[in-house]
mmCIF file of C-alpha atoms and ligand atoms in Angstrom:
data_model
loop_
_atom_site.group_PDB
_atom_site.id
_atom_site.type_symbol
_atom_site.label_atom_id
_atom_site.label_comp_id
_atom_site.label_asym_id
_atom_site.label_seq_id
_atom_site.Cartn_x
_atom_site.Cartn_y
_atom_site.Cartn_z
ATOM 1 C CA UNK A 1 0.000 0.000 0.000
ATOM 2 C CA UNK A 2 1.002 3.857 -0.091
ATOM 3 C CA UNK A 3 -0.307 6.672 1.274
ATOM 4 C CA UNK A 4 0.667 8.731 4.282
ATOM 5 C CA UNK A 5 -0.594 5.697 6.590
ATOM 6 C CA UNK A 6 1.193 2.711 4.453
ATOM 7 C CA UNK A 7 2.524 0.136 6.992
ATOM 8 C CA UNK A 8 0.527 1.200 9.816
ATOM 9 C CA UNK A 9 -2.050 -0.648 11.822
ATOM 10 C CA UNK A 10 -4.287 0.114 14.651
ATOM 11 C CA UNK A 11 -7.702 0.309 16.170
ATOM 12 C CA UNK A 12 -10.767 2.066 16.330
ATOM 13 C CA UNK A 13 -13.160 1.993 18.843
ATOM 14 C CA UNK A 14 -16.938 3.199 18.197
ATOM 15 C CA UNK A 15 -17.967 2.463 15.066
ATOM 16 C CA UNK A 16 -21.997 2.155 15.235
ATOM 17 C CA UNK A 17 -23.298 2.722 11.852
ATOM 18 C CA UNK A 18 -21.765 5.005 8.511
ATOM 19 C CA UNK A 19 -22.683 8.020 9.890
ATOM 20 C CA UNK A 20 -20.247 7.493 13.024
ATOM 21 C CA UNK A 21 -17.645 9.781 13.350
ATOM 22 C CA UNK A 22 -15.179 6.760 14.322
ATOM 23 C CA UNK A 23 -16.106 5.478 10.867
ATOM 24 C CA UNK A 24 -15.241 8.923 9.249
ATOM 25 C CA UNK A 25 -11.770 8.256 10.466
ATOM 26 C CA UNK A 26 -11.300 4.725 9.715
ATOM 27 C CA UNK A 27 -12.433 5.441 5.900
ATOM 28 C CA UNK A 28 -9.657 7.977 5.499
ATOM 29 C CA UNK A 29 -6.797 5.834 7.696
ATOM 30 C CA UNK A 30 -8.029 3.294 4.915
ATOM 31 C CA UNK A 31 -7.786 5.569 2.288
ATOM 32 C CA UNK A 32 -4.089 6.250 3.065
ATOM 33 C CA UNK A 33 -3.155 2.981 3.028
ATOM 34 C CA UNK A 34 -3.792 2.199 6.617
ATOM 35 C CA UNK A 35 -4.988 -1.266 8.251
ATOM 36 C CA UNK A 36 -7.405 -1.160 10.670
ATOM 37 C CA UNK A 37 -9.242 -2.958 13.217
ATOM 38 C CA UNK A 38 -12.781 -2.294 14.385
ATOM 39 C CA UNK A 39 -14.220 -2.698 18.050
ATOM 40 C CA UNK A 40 -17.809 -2.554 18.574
ATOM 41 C CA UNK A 41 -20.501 -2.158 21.368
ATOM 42 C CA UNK A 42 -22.597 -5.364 21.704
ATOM 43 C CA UNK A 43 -23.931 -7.958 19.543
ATOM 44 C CA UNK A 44 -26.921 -5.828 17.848
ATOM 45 C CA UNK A 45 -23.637 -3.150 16.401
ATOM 46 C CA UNK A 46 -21.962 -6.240 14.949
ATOM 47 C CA UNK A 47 -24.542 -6.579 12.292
ATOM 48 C CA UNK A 48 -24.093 -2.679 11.048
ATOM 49 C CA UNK A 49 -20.453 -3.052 12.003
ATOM 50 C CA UNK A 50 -19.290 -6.167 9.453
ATOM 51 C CA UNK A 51 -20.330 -4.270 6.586
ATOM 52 C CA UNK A 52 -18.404 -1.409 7.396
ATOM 53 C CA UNK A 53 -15.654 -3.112 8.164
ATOM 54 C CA UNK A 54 -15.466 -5.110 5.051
ATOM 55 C CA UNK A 55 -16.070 -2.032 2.998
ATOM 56 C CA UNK A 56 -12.067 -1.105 3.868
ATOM 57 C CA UNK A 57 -10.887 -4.003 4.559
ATOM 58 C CA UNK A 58 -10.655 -4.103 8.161
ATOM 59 C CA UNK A 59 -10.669 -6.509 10.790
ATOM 60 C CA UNK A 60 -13.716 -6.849 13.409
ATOM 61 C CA UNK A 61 -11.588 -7.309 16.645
ATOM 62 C CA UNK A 62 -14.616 -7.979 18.936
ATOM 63 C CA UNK A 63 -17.052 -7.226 21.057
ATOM 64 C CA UNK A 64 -15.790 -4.309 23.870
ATOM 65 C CA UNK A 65 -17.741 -2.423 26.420
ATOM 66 C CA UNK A 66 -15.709 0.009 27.587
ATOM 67 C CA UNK A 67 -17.696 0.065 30.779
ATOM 68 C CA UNK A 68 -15.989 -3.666 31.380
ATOM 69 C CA UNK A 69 -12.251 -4.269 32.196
ATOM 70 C CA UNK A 70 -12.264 -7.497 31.091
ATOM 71 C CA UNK A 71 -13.579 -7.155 28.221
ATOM 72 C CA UNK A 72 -11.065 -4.483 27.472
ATOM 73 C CA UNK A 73 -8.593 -6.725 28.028
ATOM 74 C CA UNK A 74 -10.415 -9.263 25.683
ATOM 75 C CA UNK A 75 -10.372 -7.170 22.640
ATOM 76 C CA UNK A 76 -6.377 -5.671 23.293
ATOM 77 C CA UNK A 77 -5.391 -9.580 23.673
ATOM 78 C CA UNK A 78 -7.614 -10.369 20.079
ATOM 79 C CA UNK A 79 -5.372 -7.362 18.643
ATOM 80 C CA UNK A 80 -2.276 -8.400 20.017
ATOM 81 C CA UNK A 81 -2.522 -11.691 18.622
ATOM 82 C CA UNK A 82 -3.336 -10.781 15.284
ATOM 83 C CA UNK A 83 -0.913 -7.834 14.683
ATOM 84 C CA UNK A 84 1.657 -8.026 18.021
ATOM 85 C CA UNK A 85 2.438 -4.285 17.375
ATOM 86 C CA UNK A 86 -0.306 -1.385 16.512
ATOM 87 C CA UNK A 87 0.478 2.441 15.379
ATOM 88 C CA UNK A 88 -2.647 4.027 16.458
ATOM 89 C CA UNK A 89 -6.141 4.374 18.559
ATOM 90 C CA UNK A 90 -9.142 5.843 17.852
ATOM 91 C CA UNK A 91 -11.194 6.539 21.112
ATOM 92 C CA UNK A 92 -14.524 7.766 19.432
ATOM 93 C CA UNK A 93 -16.984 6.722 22.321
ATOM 94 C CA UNK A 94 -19.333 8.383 24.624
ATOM 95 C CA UNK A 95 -22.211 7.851 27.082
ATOM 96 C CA UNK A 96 -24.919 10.193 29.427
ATOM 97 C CA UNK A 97 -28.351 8.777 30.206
ATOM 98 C CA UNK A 98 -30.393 10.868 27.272
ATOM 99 C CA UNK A 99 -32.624 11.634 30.162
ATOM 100 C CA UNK A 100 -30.037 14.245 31.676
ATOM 101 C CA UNK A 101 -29.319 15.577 28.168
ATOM 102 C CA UNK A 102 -31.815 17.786 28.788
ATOM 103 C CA UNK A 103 -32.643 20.533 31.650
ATOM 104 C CA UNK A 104 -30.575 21.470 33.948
ATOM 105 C CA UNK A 105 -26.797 20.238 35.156
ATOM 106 C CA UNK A 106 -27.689 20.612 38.459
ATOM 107 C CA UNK A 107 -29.754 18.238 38.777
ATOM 108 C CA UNK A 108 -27.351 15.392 37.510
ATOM 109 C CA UNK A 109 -27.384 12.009 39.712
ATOM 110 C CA UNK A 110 -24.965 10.657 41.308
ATOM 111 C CA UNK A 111 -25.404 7.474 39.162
ATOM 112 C CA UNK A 112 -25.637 9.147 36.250
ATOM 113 C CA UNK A 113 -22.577 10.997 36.667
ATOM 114 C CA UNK A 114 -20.610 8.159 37.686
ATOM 115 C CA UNK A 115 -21.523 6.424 34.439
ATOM 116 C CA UNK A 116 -20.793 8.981 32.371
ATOM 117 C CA UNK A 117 -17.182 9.391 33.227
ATOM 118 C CA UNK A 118 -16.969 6.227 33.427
ATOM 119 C CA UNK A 119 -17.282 5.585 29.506
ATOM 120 C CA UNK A 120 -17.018 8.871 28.444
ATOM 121 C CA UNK A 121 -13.473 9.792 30.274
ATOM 122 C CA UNK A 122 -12.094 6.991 32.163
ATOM 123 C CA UNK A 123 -12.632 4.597 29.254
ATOM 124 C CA UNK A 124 -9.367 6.258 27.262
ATOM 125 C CA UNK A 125 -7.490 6.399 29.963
ATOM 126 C CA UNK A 126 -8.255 2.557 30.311
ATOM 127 C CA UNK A 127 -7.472 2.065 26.756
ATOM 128 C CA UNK A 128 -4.743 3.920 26.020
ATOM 129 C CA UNK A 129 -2.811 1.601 29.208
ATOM 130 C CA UNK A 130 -3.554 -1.044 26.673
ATOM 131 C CA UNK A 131 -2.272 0.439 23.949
ATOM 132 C CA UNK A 132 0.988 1.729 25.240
ATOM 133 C CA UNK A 133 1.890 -2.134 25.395
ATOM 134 C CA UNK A 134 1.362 -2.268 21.634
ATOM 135 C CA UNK A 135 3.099 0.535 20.436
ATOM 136 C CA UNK A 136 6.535 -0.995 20.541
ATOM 137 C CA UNK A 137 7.234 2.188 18.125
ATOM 138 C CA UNK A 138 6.003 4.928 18.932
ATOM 139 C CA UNK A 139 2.558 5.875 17.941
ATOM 140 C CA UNK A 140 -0.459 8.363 17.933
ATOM 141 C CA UNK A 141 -3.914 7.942 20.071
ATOM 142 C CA UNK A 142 -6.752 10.532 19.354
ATOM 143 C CA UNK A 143 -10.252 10.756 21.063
ATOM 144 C CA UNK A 144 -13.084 13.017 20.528
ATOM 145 C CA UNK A 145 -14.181 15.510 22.481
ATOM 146 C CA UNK A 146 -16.847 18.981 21.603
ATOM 147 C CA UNK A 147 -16.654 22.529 22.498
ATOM 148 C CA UNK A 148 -19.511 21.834 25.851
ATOM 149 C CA UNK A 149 -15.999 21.030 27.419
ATOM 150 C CA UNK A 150 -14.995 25.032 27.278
ATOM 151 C CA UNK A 151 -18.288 26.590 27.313
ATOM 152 C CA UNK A 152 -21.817 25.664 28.263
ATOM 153 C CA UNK A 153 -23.770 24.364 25.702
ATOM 154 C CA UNK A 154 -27.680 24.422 26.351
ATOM 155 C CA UNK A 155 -28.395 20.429 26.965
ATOM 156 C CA UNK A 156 -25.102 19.440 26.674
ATOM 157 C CA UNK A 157 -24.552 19.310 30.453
ATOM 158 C CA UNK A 158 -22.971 16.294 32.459
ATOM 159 C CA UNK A 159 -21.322 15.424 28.824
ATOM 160 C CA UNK A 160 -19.240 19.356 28.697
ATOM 161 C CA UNK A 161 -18.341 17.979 32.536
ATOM 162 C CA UNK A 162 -16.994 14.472 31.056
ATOM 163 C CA UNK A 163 -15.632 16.369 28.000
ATOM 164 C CA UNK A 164 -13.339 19.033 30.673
ATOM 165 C CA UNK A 165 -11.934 15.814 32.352
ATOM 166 C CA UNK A 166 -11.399 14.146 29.001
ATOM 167 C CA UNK A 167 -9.316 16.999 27.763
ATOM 168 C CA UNK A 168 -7.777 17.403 31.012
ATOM 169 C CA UNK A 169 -6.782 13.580 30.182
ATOM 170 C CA UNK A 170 -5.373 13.640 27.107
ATOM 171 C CA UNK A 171 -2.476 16.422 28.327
ATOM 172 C CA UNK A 172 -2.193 13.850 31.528
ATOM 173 C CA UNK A 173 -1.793 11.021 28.928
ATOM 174 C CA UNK A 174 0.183 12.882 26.421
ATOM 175 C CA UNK A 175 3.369 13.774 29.633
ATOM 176 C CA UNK A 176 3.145 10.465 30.288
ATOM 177 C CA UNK A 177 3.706 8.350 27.129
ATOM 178 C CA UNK A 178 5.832 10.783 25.145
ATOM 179 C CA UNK A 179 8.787 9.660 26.582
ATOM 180 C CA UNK A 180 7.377 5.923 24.417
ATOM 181 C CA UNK A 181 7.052 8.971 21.585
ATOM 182 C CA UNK A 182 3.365 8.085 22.107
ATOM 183 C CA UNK A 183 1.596 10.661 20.961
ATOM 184 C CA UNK A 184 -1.961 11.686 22.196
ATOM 185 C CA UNK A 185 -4.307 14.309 21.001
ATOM 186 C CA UNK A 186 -8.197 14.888 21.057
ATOM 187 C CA UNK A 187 -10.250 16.642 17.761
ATOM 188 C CA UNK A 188 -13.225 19.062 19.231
ATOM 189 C CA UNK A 189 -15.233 18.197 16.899
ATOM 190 C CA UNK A 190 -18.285 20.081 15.634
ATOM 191 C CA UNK A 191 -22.274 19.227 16.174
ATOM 192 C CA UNK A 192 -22.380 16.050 13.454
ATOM 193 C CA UNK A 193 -26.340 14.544 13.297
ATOM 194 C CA UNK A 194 -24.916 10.902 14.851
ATOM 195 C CA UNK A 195 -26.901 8.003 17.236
ATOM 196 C CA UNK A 196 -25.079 9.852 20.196
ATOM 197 C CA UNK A 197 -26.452 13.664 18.940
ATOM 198 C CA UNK A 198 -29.581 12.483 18.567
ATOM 199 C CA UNK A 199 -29.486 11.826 22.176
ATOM 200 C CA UNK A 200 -28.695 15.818 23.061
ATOM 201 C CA UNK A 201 -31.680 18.045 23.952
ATOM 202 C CA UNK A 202 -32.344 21.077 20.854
ATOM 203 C CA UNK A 203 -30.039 19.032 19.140
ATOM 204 C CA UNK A 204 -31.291 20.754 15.433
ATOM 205 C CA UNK A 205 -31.287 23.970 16.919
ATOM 206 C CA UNK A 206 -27.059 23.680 17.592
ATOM 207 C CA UNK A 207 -26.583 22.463 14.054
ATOM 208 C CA UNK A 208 -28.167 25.384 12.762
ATOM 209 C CA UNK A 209 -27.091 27.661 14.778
ATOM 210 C CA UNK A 210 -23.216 26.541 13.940
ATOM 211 C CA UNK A 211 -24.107 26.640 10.235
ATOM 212 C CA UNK A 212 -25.426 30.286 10.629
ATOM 213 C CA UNK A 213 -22.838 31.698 12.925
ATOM 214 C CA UNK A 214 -19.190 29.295 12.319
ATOM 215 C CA UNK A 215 -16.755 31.354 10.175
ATOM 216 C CA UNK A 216 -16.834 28.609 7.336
ATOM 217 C CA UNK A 217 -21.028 29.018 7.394
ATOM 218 C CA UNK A 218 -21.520 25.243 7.265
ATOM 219 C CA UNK A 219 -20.846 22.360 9.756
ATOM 220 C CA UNK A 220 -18.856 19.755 9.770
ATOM 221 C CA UNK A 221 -19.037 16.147 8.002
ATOM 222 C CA UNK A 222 -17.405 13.389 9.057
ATOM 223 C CA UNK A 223 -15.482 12.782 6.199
ATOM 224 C CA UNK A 224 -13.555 16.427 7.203
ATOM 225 C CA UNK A 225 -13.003 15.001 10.680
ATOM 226 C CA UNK A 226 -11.786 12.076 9.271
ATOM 227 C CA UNK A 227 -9.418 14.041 7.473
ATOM 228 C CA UNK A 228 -7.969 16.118 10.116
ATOM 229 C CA UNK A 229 -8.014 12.510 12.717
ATOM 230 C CA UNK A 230 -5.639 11.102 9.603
ATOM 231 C CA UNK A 231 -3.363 14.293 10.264
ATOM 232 C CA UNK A 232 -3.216 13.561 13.955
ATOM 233 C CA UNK A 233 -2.226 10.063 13.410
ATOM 234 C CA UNK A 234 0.296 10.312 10.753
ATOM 235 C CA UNK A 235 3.469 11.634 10.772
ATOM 236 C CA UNK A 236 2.698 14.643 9.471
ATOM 237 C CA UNK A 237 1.410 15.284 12.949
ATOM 238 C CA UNK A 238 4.826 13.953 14.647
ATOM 239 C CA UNK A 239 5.651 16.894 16.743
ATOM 240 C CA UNK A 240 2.083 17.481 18.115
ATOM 241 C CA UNK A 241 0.758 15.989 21.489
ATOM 242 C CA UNK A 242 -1.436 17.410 24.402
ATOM 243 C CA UNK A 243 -3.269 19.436 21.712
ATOM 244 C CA UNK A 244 -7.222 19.603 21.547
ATOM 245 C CA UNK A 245 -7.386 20.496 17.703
ATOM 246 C CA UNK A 246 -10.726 22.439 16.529
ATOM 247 C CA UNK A 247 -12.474 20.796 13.658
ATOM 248 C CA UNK A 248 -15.614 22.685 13.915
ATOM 249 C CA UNK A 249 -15.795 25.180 10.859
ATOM 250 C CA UNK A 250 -13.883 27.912 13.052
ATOM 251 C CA UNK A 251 -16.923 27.907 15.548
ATOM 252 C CA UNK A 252 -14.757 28.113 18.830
ATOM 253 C CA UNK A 253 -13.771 31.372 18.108
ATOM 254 C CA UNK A 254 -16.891 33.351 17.397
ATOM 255 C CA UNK A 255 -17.636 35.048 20.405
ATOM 256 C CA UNK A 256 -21.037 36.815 19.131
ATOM 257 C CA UNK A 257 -24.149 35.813 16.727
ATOM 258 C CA UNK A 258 -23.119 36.821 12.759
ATOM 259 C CA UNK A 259 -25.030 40.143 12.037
ATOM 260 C CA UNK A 260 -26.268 37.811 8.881
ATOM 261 C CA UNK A 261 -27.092 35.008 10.925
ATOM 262 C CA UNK A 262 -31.611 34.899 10.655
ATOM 263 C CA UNK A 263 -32.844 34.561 13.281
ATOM 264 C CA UNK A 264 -33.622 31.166 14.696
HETATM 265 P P1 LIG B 301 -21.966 7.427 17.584
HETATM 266 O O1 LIG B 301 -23.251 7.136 18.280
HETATM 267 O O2 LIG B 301 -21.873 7.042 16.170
HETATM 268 O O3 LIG B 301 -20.738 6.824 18.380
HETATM 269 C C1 LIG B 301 -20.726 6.681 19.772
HETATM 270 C C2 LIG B 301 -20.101 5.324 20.035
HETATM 271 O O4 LIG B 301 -19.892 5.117 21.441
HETATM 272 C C3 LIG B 301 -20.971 4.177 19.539
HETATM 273 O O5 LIG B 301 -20.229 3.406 18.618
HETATM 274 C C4 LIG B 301 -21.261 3.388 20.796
HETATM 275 O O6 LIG B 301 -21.347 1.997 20.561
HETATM 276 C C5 LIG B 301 -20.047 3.728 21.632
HETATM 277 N N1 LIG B 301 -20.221 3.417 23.049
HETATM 278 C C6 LIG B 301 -21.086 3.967 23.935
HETATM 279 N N2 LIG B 301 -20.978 3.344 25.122
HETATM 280 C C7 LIG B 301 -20.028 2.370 24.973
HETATM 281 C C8 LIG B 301 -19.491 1.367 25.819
HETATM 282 N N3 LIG B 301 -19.899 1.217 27.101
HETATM 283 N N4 LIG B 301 -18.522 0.551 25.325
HETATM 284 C C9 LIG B 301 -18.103 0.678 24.051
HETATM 285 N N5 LIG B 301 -18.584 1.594 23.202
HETATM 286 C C10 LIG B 301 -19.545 2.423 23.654
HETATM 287 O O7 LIG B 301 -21.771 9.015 17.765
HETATM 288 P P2 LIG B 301 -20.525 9.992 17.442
HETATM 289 O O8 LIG B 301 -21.126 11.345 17.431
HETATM 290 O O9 LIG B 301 -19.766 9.503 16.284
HETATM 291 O O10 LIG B 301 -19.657 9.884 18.770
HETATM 292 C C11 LIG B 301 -18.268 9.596 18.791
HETATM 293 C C12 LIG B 301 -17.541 10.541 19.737
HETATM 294 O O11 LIG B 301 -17.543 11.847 19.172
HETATM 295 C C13 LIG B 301 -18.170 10.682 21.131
HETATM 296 O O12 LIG B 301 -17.144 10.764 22.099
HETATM 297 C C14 LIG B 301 -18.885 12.012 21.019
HETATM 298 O O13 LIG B 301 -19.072 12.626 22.282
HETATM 299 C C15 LIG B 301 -17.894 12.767 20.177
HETATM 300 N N6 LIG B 301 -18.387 14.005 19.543
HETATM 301 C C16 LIG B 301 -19.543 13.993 18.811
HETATM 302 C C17 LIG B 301 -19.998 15.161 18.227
HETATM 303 C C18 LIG B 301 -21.281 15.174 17.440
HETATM 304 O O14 LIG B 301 -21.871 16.257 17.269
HETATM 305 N N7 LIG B 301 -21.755 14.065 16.931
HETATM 306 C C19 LIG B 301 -19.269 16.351 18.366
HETATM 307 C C20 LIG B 301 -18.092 16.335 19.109
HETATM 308 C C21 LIG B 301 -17.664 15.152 19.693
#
């Protein structure tokens, strides 16, 4: 193969269906020449997920709940058996009870909150401990985080909490395996129309907004954050780690409505 990711190998977690971000990235890794592996959530994703998978190529690597150690260690083991040796991760997962993805933060429960970091934060940390003992050479791990994490997004709520500690992680993460020259690195991504969006309160209201008031005028596909996740882990990327990279039409810098937004 050749291409900027020729030779390389990893995994990518959180696939669901084609409109997946994770799958955004995994169809331009392939695209460059990359091999890939797929994890996926439970037995009713593997359906959607062999498709997908043999669309590029890649390899289904198995079942993984994030919210389970052992089967963590279940899928690394399947991946380490097949390859020995991977270049890269893809963390593209998160979870909040739809039910608090709406109203108020304050009233978050306990439960609730727990589970949400849980999957949503502690799950790349978990991961990425895994992956360290794969990347015998260096390599690059990216997750995915969204602009709730810096300011508050209407609905977005116990996720822009998970989102500040996942951020928080990745510079954590980044001092402590690029001595390995392991990088790691998180995309902000902009509102995308996924399974996990739908979940989010107003959710049509944010993609509008961000289409009427982003610099670019437009959101985001996941084909363009796919692009900029196969800059992060290639080599053109080789001096960046700790960095939260904005892939959100320029939206994070707007600090007022356009004057030719309409109004919505
Ligand atoms: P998606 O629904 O396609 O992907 C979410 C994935 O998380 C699914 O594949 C699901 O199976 C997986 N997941 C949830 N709980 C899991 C568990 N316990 N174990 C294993 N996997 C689990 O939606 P997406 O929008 O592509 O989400 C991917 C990532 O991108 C998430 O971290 C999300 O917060 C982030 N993000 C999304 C947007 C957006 O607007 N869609 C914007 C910025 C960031």
């Amino acid at each position: 193969a050749s291409g900027l990711m020729a030779g390389k190998r990893g995994v990518i977690m959180g696939v669901a269906n084609n409109r997946s971000i994770a799958w955004g990235i995994a169809k331009a890794i392939h695209a460059q020449g990359g091999e890939v592996a797929l994890t996926y959530q439970g037995d009713a994703l593997r359906k959607r997920v062999q498709p997908l998978a043999a669309e590029i190529g890649a390899v289904v690597a198995g079942d993984c709940d994030v919210g389970d150690e052992a089967s963590i260690d279940a899928a690394f083991a399947e991946i380490e058996k097949l390859w020995g040796k991977i270049d890269f991760l893809v963390h593209a997962i998160g979870f909040s009870d739809k039910d608090e993805l709406t109203g108020r933060y304050v009233d978050t429960t306990a439960d609730n909150f727990d589970k949400t970091m849980r999957i949503s934060v502690y799950s790349f940390t978990s991961v990425a401990r895994r992956a360290e003992k794969l990347m015998s050479d260096g390599g690059s791990m990216l997750t995915l985080t969204y602009y709730g994490a810096e300011k508050v997004m209407p609905n977005y709520n116990v996720m822009g909490v998970a989102k500040a500690a996942l951020e928080a992680s990745v510079k954590y993460l980044a001092v402590d395996l690029g001595p390995k020259n392991i990088r790691v690195n998180a995309i902000s991504a902009g509102p995308i129309k996924t399974l996990a969006a739908s979940g989010i309160g107003d959710f049509r209201y944010i993609l509008k907004w961000n289409e009427y008031n982003a610099p670019l005028r437009r959101t985001v596909t996941i084909e363009e954050v796919g692009d900029v996740g196969l800059y992060l882990l290639s080599d053109l990327s080789r001096s960046v780690t700790g960095e939260v990279h904005h892939a959100d039409s320029g939206y994070h810098v707007v600090g007022m409505k356009a004057v030719d937004a309409p109004d919505i």
